[in-house]
Amino acid sequence: MTLKGMFPPIVNAIQRARPVVKPPTAYELSGPILDEEVDEVRKLIEEHKQSWPRTGITLMSAGWLNKVSKKAFVNFFAYSPKGTTFLTSKDVSGMKKDANFSVLLYDQIVEEVGDKHIVQFITDNVRAS
């Protein structure tokens, strides 16, 4: 069971013991708890990045289509022995999906990551339309 699923029963149990206890609102929880989670994820990503000069990375991409908005996206990830890190998502709607498209798109990501860290590229062969 997730924390989200456990939260209502926990609050109910507290309220049975002390009926005046009111659970925090989603807004109250989202501030400090969300901030802590964001900091934790940033630290984890930084740990991954620190290992890249030693281990190198596999730069991976996967295209997908949002069926509701009809927008096409390509997600980029860095894989290393430390784990997989999400890098970015690019909106590629309306772009011609040819070899130049792939080169330009990868060139942007390589510049952000640093070419000296990349050992190989892996991309899906299904293109988002």
PDB file of C-alpha atoms in Angstrom:
ATOM      1  CA  MET A   1       0.000   0.000   0.000  1.00  0.00           C
ATOM      2  CA  THR A   2       1.275   3.460  -0.862  1.00  0.00           C
ATOM      3  CA  LEU A   3       1.592   6.315   1.591  1.00  0.00           C
ATOM      4  CA  LYS A   4      -1.299   7.988  -0.208  1.00  0.00           C
ATOM      5  CA  GLY A   5      -3.433   4.894   0.412  1.00  0.00           C
ATOM      6  CA  MET A   6      -2.339   4.678   4.045  1.00  0.00           C
ATOM      7  CA  PHE A   7      -2.900   8.349   4.842  1.00  0.00           C
ATOM      8  CA  PRO A   8      -6.728   8.338   5.296  1.00  0.00           C
ATOM      9  CA  PRO A   9      -6.752   5.337   7.685  1.00  0.00           C
ATOM     10  CA  ILE A  10      -3.932   6.917   9.721  1.00  0.00           C
ATOM     11  CA  VAL A  11      -5.853  10.182  10.034  1.00  0.00           C
ATOM     12  CA  ASN A  12      -9.018   8.260  10.955  1.00  0.00           C
ATOM     13  CA  ALA A  13      -7.166   6.418  13.726  1.00  0.00           C
ATOM     14  CA  ILE A  14      -5.765   9.698  15.074  1.00  0.00           C
ATOM     15  CA  GLN A  15      -9.211  11.289  14.965  1.00  0.00           C
ATOM     16  CA  ARG A  16     -10.700   8.389  16.961  1.00  0.00           C
ATOM     17  CA  ALA A  17      -8.126   9.004  19.670  1.00  0.00           C
ATOM     18  CA  ARG A  18      -8.320  12.806  19.489  1.00  0.00           C
ATOM     19  CA  PRO A  19     -11.409  13.951  17.554  1.00  0.00           C
ATOM     20  CA  VAL A  20     -10.212  17.541  17.249  1.00  0.00           C
ATOM     21  CA  VAL A  21      -7.214  16.582  15.102  1.00  0.00           C
ATOM     22  CA  LYS A  22      -7.692  17.800  11.541  1.00  0.00           C
ATOM     23  CA  PRO A  23      -5.571  16.370   8.730  1.00  0.00           C
ATOM     24  CA  PRO A  24      -3.411  18.782   6.775  1.00  0.00           C
ATOM     25  CA  THR A  25      -4.783  19.901   3.428  1.00  0.00           C
ATOM     26  CA  ALA A  26      -3.198  18.819   0.163  1.00  0.00           C
ATOM     27  CA  TYR A  27      -1.909  22.366  -0.195  1.00  0.00           C
ATOM     28  CA  GLU A  28      -0.250  22.261   3.236  1.00  0.00           C
ATOM     29  CA  LEU A  29       1.356  18.910   2.463  1.00  0.00           C
ATOM     30  CA  SER A  30       2.514  19.863  -1.008  1.00  0.00           C
ATOM     31  CA  GLY A  31       4.723  22.714   0.191  1.00  0.00           C
ATOM     32  CA  PRO A  32       7.239  21.241   2.626  1.00  0.00           C
ATOM     33  CA  ILE A  33       6.862  17.597   1.604  1.00  0.00           C
ATOM     34  CA  LEU A  34       7.136  18.367  -2.089  1.00  0.00           C
ATOM     35  CA  ASP A  35      10.133  20.641  -1.464  1.00  0.00           C
ATOM     36  CA  GLU A  36      11.887  17.857   0.471  1.00  0.00           C
ATOM     37  CA  GLU A  37      11.212  15.336  -2.307  1.00  0.00           C
ATOM     38  CA  VAL A  38      12.493  17.736  -4.978  1.00  0.00           C
ATOM     39  CA  ASP A  39      15.692  18.279  -2.961  1.00  0.00           C
ATOM     40  CA  GLU A  40      16.104  14.519  -2.519  1.00  0.00           C
ATOM     41  CA  VAL A  41      15.721  13.883  -6.262  1.00  0.00           C
ATOM     42  CA  ARG A  42      18.177  16.681  -7.093  1.00  0.00           C
ATOM     43  CA  LYS A  43      20.759  15.137  -4.738  1.00  0.00           C
ATOM     44  CA  LEU A  44      20.248  11.719  -6.324  1.00  0.00           C
ATOM     45  CA  ILE A  45      20.680  13.126  -9.832  1.00  0.00           C
ATOM     46  CA  GLU A  46      23.822  14.974  -8.742  1.00  0.00           C
ATOM     47  CA  GLU A  47      25.251  11.705  -7.334  1.00  0.00           C
ATOM     48  CA  HIS A  48      24.589  10.062 -10.687  1.00  0.00           C
ATOM     49  CA  LYS A  49      26.267  12.925 -12.562  1.00  0.00           C
ATOM     50  CA  GLN A  50      29.332  12.739 -10.304  1.00  0.00           C
ATOM     51  CA  SER A  51      29.898   9.134 -11.416  1.00  0.00           C
ATOM     52  CA  TRP A  52      29.673   9.875 -15.157  1.00  0.00           C
ATOM     53  CA  PRO A  53      33.325  10.907 -15.654  1.00  0.00           C
ATOM     54  CA  ARG A  54      34.428   7.541 -14.206  1.00  0.00           C
ATOM     55  CA  THR A  55      31.846   5.257 -15.805  1.00  0.00           C
ATOM     56  CA  GLY A  56      30.469   7.068 -18.835  1.00  0.00           C
ATOM     57  CA  ILE A  57      26.806   6.943 -19.789  1.00  0.00           C
ATOM     58  CA  THR A  58      24.499   5.487 -22.361  1.00  0.00           C
ATOM     59  CA  LEU A  59      22.350   8.279 -23.751  1.00  0.00           C
ATOM     60  CA  MET A  60      18.894   6.894 -24.453  1.00  0.00           C
ATOM     61  CA  SER A  61      15.803   8.354 -26.074  1.00  0.00           C
ATOM     62  CA  ALA A  62      12.225   7.262 -26.548  1.00  0.00           C
ATOM     63  CA  GLY A  63       9.540   9.001 -28.575  1.00  0.00           C
ATOM     64  CA  TRP A  64       5.871   9.069 -27.688  1.00  0.00           C
ATOM     65  CA  LEU A  65       2.653  10.722 -28.765  1.00  0.00           C
ATOM     66  CA  ASN A  66       0.180  12.337 -26.386  1.00  0.00           C
ATOM     67  CA  LYS A  67      -3.078  10.987 -27.784  1.00  0.00           C
ATOM     68  CA  VAL A  68      -5.156  13.763 -26.204  1.00  0.00           C
ATOM     69  CA  SER A  69      -3.162  16.813 -27.339  1.00  0.00           C
ATOM     70  CA  LYS A  70      -1.698  15.068 -30.420  1.00  0.00           C
ATOM     71  CA  LYS A  71       1.726  16.421 -29.455  1.00  0.00           C
ATOM     72  CA  ALA A  72       4.859  14.381 -30.068  1.00  0.00           C
ATOM     73  CA  PHE A  73       7.673  14.189 -27.524  1.00  0.00           C
ATOM     74  CA  VAL A  74      11.091  12.615 -27.204  1.00  0.00           C
ATOM     75  CA  ASN A  75      12.319  11.789 -23.689  1.00  0.00           C
ATOM     76  CA  PHE A  76      16.039  11.562 -22.967  1.00  0.00           C
ATOM     77  CA  PHE A  77      17.677   9.469 -20.252  1.00  0.00           C
ATOM     78  CA  ALA A  78      21.234   8.829 -19.079  1.00  0.00           C
ATOM     79  CA  TYR A  79      22.043   5.289 -17.992  1.00  0.00           C
ATOM     80  CA  SER A  80      25.122   4.523 -15.917  1.00  0.00           C
ATOM     81  CA  PRO A  81      25.996   1.857 -13.340  1.00  0.00           C
ATOM     82  CA  LYS A  82      24.561   4.278 -10.741  1.00  0.00           C
ATOM     83  CA  GLY A  83      21.133   4.038 -12.404  1.00  0.00           C
ATOM     84  CA  THR A  84      18.961   5.724 -15.007  1.00  0.00           C
ATOM     85  CA  THR A  85      18.368   9.472 -14.827  1.00  0.00           C
ATOM     86  CA  PHE A  86      15.680  11.374 -16.716  1.00  0.00           C
ATOM     87  CA  LEU A  87      17.321  14.303 -18.486  1.00  0.00           C
ATOM     88  CA  THR A  88      14.652  16.139 -20.452  1.00  0.00           C
ATOM     89  CA  SER A  89      11.641  15.888 -22.689  1.00  0.00           C
ATOM     90  CA  LYS A  90      11.491  17.750 -26.001  1.00  0.00           C
ATOM     91  CA  ASP A  91       8.289  18.693 -27.827  1.00  0.00           C
ATOM     92  CA  VAL A  92       8.911  17.633 -31.433  1.00  0.00           C
ATOM     93  CA  SER A  93       5.405  18.228 -32.746  1.00  0.00           C
ATOM     94  CA  GLY A  94       5.346  19.316 -36.365  1.00  0.00           C
ATOM     95  CA  MET A  95       9.019  18.579 -36.940  1.00  0.00           C
ATOM     96  CA  LYS A  96      10.079  16.434 -39.898  1.00  0.00           C
ATOM     97  CA  LYS A  97      11.413  13.178 -38.417  1.00  0.00           C
ATOM     98  CA  ASP A  98      14.446  12.470 -40.609  1.00  0.00           C
ATOM     99  CA  ALA A  99      18.163  11.926 -40.013  1.00  0.00           C
ATOM    100  CA  ASN A 100      18.808  15.658 -39.616  1.00  0.00           C
ATOM    101  CA  PHE A 101      16.065  15.826 -36.999  1.00  0.00           C
ATOM    102  CA  SER A 102      17.780  13.121 -34.920  1.00  0.00           C
ATOM    103  CA  VAL A 103      21.215  14.663 -35.268  1.00  0.00           C
ATOM    104  CA  LEU A 104      20.029  18.137 -34.232  1.00  0.00           C
ATOM    105  CA  LEU A 105      18.009  16.779 -31.331  1.00  0.00           C
ATOM    106  CA  TYR A 106      20.859  14.608 -30.032  1.00  0.00           C
ATOM    107  CA  ASP A 107      23.349  17.426 -30.550  1.00  0.00           C
ATOM    108  CA  GLN A 108      21.439  19.610 -28.064  1.00  0.00           C
ATOM    109  CA  ILE A 109      21.428  16.862 -25.430  1.00  0.00           C
ATOM    110  CA  VAL A 110      25.090  15.955 -25.989  1.00  0.00           C
ATOM    111  CA  GLU A 111      26.018  19.582 -25.424  1.00  0.00           C
ATOM    112  CA  GLU A 112      24.060  19.643 -22.146  1.00  0.00           C
ATOM    113  CA  VAL A 113      25.490  16.336 -20.862  1.00  0.00           C
ATOM    114  CA  GLY A 114      29.027  16.649 -22.183  1.00  0.00           C
ATOM    115  CA  ASP A 115      30.301  14.538 -25.059  1.00  0.00           C
ATOM    116  CA  LYS A 116      33.216  13.131 -23.032  1.00  0.00           C
ATOM    117  CA  HIS A 117      30.755  11.214 -20.820  1.00  0.00           C
ATOM    118  CA  ILE A 118      28.813   9.448 -23.581  1.00  0.00           C
ATOM    119  CA  VAL A 119      29.821   5.897 -24.401  1.00  0.00           C
ATOM    120  CA  GLN A 120      26.895   4.978 -26.643  1.00  0.00           C
ATOM    121  CA  PHE A 121      23.488   6.085 -27.918  1.00  0.00           C
ATOM    122  CA  ILE A 122      20.309   4.044 -27.862  1.00  0.00           C
ATOM    123  CA  THR A 123      17.111   5.265 -29.449  1.00  0.00           C
ATOM    124  CA  ASP A 124      13.790   3.669 -30.222  1.00  0.00           C
ATOM    125  CA  ASN A 125      13.077   3.005 -33.866  1.00  0.00           C
ATOM    126  CA  VAL A 126       9.441   4.048 -33.596  1.00  0.00           C
ATOM    127  CA  ARG A 127       9.049   7.746 -34.244  1.00  0.00           C
ATOM    128  CA  ALA A 128       6.389   9.836 -32.591  1.00  0.00           C
ATOM    129  CA  SER A 129       4.315  11.417 -35.362  1.00  0.00           C
TER     130      SER A 129
END
